[in-house]
Every structure is written in structure tokens, then in C-alpha cells.
PDB file of C-alpha atoms and ligand atoms in Angstrom:
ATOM      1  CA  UNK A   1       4.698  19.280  21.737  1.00  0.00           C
ATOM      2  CA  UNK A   2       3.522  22.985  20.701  1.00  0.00           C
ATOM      3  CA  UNK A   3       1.110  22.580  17.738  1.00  0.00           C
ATOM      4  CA  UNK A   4       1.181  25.301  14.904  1.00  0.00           C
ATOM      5  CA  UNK A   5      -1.846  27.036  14.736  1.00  0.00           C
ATOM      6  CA  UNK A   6      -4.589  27.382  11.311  1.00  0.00           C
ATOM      7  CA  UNK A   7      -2.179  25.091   9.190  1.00  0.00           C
ATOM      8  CA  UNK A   8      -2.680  22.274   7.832  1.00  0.00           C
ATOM      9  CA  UNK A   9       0.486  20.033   5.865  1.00  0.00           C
ATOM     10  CA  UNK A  10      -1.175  17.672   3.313  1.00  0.00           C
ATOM     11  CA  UNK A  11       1.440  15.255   1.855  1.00  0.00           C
ATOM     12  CA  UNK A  12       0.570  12.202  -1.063  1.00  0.00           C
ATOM     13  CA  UNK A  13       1.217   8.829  -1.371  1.00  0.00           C
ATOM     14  CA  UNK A  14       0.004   5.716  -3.758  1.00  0.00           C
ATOM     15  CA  UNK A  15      -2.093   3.049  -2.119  1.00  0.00           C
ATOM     16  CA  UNK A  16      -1.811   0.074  -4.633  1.00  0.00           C
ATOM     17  CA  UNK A  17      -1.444  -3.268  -5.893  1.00  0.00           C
ATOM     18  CA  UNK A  18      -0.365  -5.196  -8.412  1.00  0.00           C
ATOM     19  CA  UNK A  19      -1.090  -8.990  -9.313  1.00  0.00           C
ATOM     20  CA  UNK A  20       0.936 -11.121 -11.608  1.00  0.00           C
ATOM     21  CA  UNK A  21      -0.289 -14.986 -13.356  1.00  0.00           C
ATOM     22  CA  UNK A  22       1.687 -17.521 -12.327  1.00  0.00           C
ATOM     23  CA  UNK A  23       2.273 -20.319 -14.551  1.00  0.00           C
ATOM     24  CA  UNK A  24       0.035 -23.234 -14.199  1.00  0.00           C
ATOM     25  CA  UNK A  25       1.208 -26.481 -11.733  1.00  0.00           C
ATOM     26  CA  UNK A  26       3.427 -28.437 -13.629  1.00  0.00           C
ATOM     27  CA  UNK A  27       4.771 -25.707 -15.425  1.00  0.00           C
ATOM     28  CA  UNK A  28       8.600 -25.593 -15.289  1.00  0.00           C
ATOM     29  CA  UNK A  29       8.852 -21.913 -14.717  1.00  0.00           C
ATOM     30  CA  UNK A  30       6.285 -22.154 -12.149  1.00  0.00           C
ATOM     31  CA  UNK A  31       8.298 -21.452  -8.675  1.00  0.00           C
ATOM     32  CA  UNK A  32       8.606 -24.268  -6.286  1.00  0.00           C
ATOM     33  CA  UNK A  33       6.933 -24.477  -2.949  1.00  0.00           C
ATOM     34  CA  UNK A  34       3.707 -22.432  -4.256  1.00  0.00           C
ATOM     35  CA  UNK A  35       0.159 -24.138  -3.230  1.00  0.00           C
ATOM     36  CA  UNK A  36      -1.672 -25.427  -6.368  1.00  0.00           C
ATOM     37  CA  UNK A  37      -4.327 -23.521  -5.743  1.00  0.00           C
ATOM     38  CA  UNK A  38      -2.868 -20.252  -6.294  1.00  0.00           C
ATOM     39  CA  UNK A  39      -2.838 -18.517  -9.420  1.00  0.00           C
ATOM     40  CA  UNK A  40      -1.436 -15.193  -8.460  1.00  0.00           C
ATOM     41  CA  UNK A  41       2.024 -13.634  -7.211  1.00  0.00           C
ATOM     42  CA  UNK A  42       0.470  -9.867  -5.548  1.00  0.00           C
ATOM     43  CA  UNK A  43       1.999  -7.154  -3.866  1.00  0.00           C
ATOM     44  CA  UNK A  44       0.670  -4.080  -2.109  1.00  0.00           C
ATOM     45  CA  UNK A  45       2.435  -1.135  -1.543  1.00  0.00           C
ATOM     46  CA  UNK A  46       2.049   2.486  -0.367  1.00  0.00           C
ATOM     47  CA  UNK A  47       4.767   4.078  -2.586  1.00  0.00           C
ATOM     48  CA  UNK A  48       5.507   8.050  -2.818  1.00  0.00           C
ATOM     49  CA  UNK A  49       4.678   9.828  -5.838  1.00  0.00           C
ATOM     50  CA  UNK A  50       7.779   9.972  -8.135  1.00  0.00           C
ATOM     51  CA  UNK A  51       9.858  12.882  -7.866  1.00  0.00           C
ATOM     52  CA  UNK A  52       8.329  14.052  -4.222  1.00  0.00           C
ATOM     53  CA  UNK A  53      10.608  14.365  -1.029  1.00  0.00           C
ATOM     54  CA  UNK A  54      11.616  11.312   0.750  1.00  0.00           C
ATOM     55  CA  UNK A  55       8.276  10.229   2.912  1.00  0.00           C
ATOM     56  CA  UNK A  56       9.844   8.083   5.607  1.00  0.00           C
ATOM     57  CA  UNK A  57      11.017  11.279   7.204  1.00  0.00           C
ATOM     58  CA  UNK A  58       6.753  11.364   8.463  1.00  0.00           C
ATOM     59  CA  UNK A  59       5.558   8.282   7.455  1.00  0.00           C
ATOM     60  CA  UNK A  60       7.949   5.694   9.611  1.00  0.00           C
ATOM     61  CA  UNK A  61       5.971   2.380   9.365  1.00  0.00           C
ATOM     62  CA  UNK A  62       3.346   0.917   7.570  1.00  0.00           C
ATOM     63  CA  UNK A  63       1.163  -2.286   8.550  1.00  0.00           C
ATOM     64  CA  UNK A  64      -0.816  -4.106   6.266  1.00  0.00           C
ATOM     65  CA  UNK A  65      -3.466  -6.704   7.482  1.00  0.00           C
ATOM     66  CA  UNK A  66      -4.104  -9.816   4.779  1.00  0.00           C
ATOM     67  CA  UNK A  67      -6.464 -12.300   4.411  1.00  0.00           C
ATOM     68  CA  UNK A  68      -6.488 -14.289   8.001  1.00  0.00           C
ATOM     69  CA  UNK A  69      -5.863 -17.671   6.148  1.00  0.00           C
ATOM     70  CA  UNK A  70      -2.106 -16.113   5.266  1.00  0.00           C
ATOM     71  CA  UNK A  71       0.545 -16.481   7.885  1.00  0.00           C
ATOM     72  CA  UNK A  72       0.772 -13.941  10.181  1.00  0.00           C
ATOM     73  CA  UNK A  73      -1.572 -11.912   8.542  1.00  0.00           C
ATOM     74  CA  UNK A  74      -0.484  -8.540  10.320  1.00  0.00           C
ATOM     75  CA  UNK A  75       2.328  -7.581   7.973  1.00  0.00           C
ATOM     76  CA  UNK A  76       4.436  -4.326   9.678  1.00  0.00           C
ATOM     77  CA  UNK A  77       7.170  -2.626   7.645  1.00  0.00           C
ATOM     78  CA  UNK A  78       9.351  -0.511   9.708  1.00  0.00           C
ATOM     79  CA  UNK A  79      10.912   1.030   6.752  1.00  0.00           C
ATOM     80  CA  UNK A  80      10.595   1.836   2.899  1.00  0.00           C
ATOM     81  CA  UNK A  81       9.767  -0.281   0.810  1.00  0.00           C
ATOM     82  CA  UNK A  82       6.513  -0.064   2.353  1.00  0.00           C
ATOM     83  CA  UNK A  83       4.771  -3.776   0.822  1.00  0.00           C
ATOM     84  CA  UNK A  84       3.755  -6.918   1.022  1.00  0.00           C
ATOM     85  CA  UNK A  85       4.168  -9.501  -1.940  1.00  0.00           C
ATOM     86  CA  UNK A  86       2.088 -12.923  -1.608  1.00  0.00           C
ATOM     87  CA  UNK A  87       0.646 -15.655  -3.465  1.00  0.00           C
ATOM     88  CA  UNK A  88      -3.120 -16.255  -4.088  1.00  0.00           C
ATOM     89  CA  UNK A  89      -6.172 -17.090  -5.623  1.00  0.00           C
ATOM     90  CA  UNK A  90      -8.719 -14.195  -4.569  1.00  0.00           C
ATOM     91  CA  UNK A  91      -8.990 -11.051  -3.955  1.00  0.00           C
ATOM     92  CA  UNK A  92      -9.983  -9.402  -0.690  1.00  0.00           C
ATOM     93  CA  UNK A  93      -9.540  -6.233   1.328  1.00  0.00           C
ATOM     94  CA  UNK A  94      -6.431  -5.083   2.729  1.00  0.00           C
ATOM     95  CA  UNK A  95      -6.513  -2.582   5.955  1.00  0.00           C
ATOM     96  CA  UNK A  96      -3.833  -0.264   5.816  1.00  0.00           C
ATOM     97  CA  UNK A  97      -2.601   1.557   9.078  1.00  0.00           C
ATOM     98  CA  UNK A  98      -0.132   4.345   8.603  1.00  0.00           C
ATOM     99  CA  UNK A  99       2.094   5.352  11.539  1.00  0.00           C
ATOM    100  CA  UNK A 100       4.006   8.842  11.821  1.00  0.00           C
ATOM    101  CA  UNK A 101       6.922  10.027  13.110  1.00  0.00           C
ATOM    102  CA  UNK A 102       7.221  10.385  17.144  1.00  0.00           C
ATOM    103  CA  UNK A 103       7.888  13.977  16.374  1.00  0.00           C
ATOM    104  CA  UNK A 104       4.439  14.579  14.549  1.00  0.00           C
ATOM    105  CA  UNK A 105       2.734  13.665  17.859  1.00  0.00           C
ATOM    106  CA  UNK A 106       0.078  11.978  15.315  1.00  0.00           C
ATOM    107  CA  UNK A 107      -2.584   9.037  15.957  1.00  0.00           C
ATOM    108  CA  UNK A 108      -2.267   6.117  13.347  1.00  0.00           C
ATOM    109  CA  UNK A 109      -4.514   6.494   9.842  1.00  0.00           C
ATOM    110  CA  UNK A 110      -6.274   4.283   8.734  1.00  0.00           C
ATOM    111  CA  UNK A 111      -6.658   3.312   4.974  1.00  0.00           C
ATOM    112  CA  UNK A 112      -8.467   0.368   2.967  1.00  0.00           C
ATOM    113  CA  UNK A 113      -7.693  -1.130  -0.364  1.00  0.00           C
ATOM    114  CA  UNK A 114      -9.110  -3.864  -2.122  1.00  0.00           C
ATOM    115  CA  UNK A 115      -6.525  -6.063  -4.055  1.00  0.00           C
ATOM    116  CA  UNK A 116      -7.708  -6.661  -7.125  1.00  0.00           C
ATOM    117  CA  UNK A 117      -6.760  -9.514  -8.870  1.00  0.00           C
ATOM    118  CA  UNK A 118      -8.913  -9.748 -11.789  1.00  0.00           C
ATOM    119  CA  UNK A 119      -8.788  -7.712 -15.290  1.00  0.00           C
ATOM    120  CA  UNK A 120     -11.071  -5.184 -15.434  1.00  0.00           C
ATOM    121  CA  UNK A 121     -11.666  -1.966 -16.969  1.00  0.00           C
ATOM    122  CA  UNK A 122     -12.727  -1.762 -20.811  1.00  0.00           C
ATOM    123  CA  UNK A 123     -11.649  -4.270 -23.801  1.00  0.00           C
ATOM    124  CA  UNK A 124      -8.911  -2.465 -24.472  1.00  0.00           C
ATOM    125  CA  UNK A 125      -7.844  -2.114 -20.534  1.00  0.00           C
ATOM    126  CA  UNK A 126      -8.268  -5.759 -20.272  1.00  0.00           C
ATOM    127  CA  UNK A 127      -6.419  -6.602 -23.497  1.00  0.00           C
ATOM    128  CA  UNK A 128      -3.391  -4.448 -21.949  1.00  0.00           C
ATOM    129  CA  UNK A 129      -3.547  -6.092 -18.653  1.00  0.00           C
ATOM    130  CA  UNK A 130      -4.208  -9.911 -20.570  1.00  0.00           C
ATOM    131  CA  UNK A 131      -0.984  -9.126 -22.784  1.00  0.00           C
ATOM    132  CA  UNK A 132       0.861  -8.007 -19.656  1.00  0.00           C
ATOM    133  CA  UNK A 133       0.118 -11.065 -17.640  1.00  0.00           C
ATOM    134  CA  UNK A 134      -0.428  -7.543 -14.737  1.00  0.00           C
ATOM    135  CA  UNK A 135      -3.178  -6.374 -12.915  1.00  0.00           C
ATOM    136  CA  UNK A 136      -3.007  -2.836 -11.346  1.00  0.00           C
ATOM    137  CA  UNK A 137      -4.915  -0.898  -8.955  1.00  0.00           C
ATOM    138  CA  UNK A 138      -3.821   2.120  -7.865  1.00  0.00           C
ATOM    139  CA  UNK A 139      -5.012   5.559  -6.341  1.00  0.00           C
ATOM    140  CA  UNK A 140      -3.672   8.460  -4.569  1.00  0.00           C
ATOM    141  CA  UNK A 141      -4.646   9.473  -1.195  1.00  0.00           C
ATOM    142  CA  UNK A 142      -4.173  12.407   0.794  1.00  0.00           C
ATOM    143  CA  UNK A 143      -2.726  12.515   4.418  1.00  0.00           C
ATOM    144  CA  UNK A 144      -3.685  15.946   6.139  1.00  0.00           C
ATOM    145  CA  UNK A 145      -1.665  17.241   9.245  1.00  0.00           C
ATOM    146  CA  UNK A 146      -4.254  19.603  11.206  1.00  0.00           C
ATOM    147  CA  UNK A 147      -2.203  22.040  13.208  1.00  0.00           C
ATOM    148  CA  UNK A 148       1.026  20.117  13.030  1.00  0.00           C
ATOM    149  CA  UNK A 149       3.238  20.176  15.714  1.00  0.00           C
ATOM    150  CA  UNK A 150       6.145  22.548  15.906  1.00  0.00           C
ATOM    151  CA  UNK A 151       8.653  19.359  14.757  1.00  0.00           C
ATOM    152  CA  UNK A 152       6.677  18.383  12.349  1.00  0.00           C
ATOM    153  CA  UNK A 153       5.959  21.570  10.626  1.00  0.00           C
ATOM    154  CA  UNK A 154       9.689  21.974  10.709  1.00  0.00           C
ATOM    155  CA  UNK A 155      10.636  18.823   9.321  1.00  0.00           C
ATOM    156  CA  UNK A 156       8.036  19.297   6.579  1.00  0.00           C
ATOM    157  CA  UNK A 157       9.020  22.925   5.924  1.00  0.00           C
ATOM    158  CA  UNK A 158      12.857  22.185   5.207  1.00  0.00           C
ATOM    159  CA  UNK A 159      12.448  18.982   3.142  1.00  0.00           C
TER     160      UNK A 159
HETATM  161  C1  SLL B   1     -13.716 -14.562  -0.051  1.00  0.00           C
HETATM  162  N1  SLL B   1     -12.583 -12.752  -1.048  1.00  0.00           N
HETATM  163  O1  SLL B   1     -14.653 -14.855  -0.740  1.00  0.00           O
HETATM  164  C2  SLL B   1     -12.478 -14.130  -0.739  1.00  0.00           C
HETATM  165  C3  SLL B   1     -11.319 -14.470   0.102  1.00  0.00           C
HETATM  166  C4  SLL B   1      -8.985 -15.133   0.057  1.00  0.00           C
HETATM  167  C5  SLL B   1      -7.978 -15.551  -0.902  1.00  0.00           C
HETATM  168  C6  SLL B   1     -10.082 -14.447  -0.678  1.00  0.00           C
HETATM  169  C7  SLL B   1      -5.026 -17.769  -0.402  1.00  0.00           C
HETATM  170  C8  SLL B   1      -4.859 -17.587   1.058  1.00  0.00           C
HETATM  171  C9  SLL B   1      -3.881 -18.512   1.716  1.00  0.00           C
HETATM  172  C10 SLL B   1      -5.982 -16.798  -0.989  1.00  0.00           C
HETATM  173  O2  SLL B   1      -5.767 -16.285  -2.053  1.00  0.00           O
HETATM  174  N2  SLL B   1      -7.065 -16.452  -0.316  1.00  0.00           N
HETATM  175  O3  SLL B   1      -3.125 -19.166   1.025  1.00  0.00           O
HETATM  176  O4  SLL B   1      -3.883 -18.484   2.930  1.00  0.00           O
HETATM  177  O5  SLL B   1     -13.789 -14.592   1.173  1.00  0.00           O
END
């Protein structure tokens, strides 16, 4: 696996999350089979940025590690949509391993991100996110290829 020399491919994506209020217990348009306790529906994602080439020709599986209390708490997501979408009641940090394509000869990266379930930001932030019953978090992150190899500079090159 011949590596391309003094280049370096650097390719986006969106780490994020977003948390939604569930209606109270006893609520009808609560969903069934939800522990009590919970006061959250939450899903984090690493998304593309819209309008750039597909990722999942590099980035081929994503694993996400939850809270230990959850069940099997090491989600993996061989394809797109790369997320996880839970219940809960707090929010905690979320290790984030992104795997490449056999062809890019690359380790795993790692990534964190908290989930963030509470409003935040300024009145007028937290006014938007009260009225929306949503809570997002998101930012963008880099992933450099140092001297990719030959298949991967291809594959990167032609998209
Ligand atoms: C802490 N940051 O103080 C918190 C932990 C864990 C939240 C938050 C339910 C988990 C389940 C849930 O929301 N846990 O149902 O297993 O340590």
C-alpha cells in the first residue's frame, strides 16, 4: 500500500446531537415502553456536510460508546446513517471511533462529544430551543489523511 508523498486529504463531517422532551408519564402521546424516569428521546450522529461528496466511500463505520447503564452500550454502524437515537434523563460523554476504508490503510480516530441535553446558550437561544421542544449541539471536525495511500488518494481525487 504505496503512500503518496507531502499530501495531506482533509475531508469534514458534523459530530452532533440532538435531544427532544418527551411528554410527561401518563401523557397519552407519551410512547409506550419508555422508563419513567426519562425525559428525553436523543440521537447522535456524525452526518456529512450538506452538499459534499458521499463520505461512506472513506468513512465505512462508525461506533459510538453510551452511557454503560444503556444496553449494549458499544453502538457500531456499518453504514450511513451513522447514529444512535435513545432515551434518557442526563447527559454524558459519547466516544466516537471512526473507521476508514481498507483501502486507506488508516488506524481508527478517535472523537468525543458530549450530548447535551439541556438548553443553553443566551435567552433568546434558550427561548428557541424551549419553543422547539429541541436541543442541538453540533460542530464540525476535521479528518486529515497524512500521505494517503495510493487508493485512497485516488478514491478521494475522482469523487
Ligand atoms: C452522571 N452524567 O452524573 C451522568 C450520567 C446517565 C444518564 C448520565 C439513562 C440510562 C439508562 C440515562 O439517561 N442515563 O436508561 O440506562 O454520571
Amino acid at each position: 500500500n504505496k503512500r503518496v508523498k507531502n499530501k495531506r486529504i482533509s475531508r469534514n463531517i458534523i459530530i452532533g446531537s440532538e435531544a427532544f422532551t418527551l411528554p410527561p408519564p401518563g401523557d397519552p402521546a407519551r410512547p409506550k415502553g419508555i422508563p419513567d424516569d426519562h425525559t428525553k428521546r436523543w440521537t447522535v450522529y456524525v452526518r456529512q456536510p450538506q452538499g459534499d461528496p458521499d463520505f461512506s466511500i472513506w468513512l465505512t463505520k462508525v461506533s459510538f460508546k453510551i452511557f454503560n447503564t444503556y444496553e449494549n452500550p458499544l453502538r457500531v454502524c456499518e453504514n450511513p446513517p451513522f447514529e444512535v437515537t435513545e432515551t434518557g434523563w442526563g447527559g454524558f460523554t459519547i466516544d466516537i471511533r471512526l473507521h476508514f476504508s481498507p483501502l486507506s490503510g488508516e488506524k481508527a480516530q478517535y472523537r468525543q462529544h458530549f450530548l447535551q441535553l439541556e438548553k443553553y446558550g443566551d435567552e433568546k437561544q434558550q427561548a428557541r430551543q424551549e419553543a422547539e421542544g429541541c436541543v442541538r449541539s453540533e460542530y464540525l471536525e476535521v479528518v486529515q489523511f497524512n500521505e494517503p495511500t495510493e487508493g485512497l488518494f485516488d478514491a478521494l481525487t475522482n469523487e
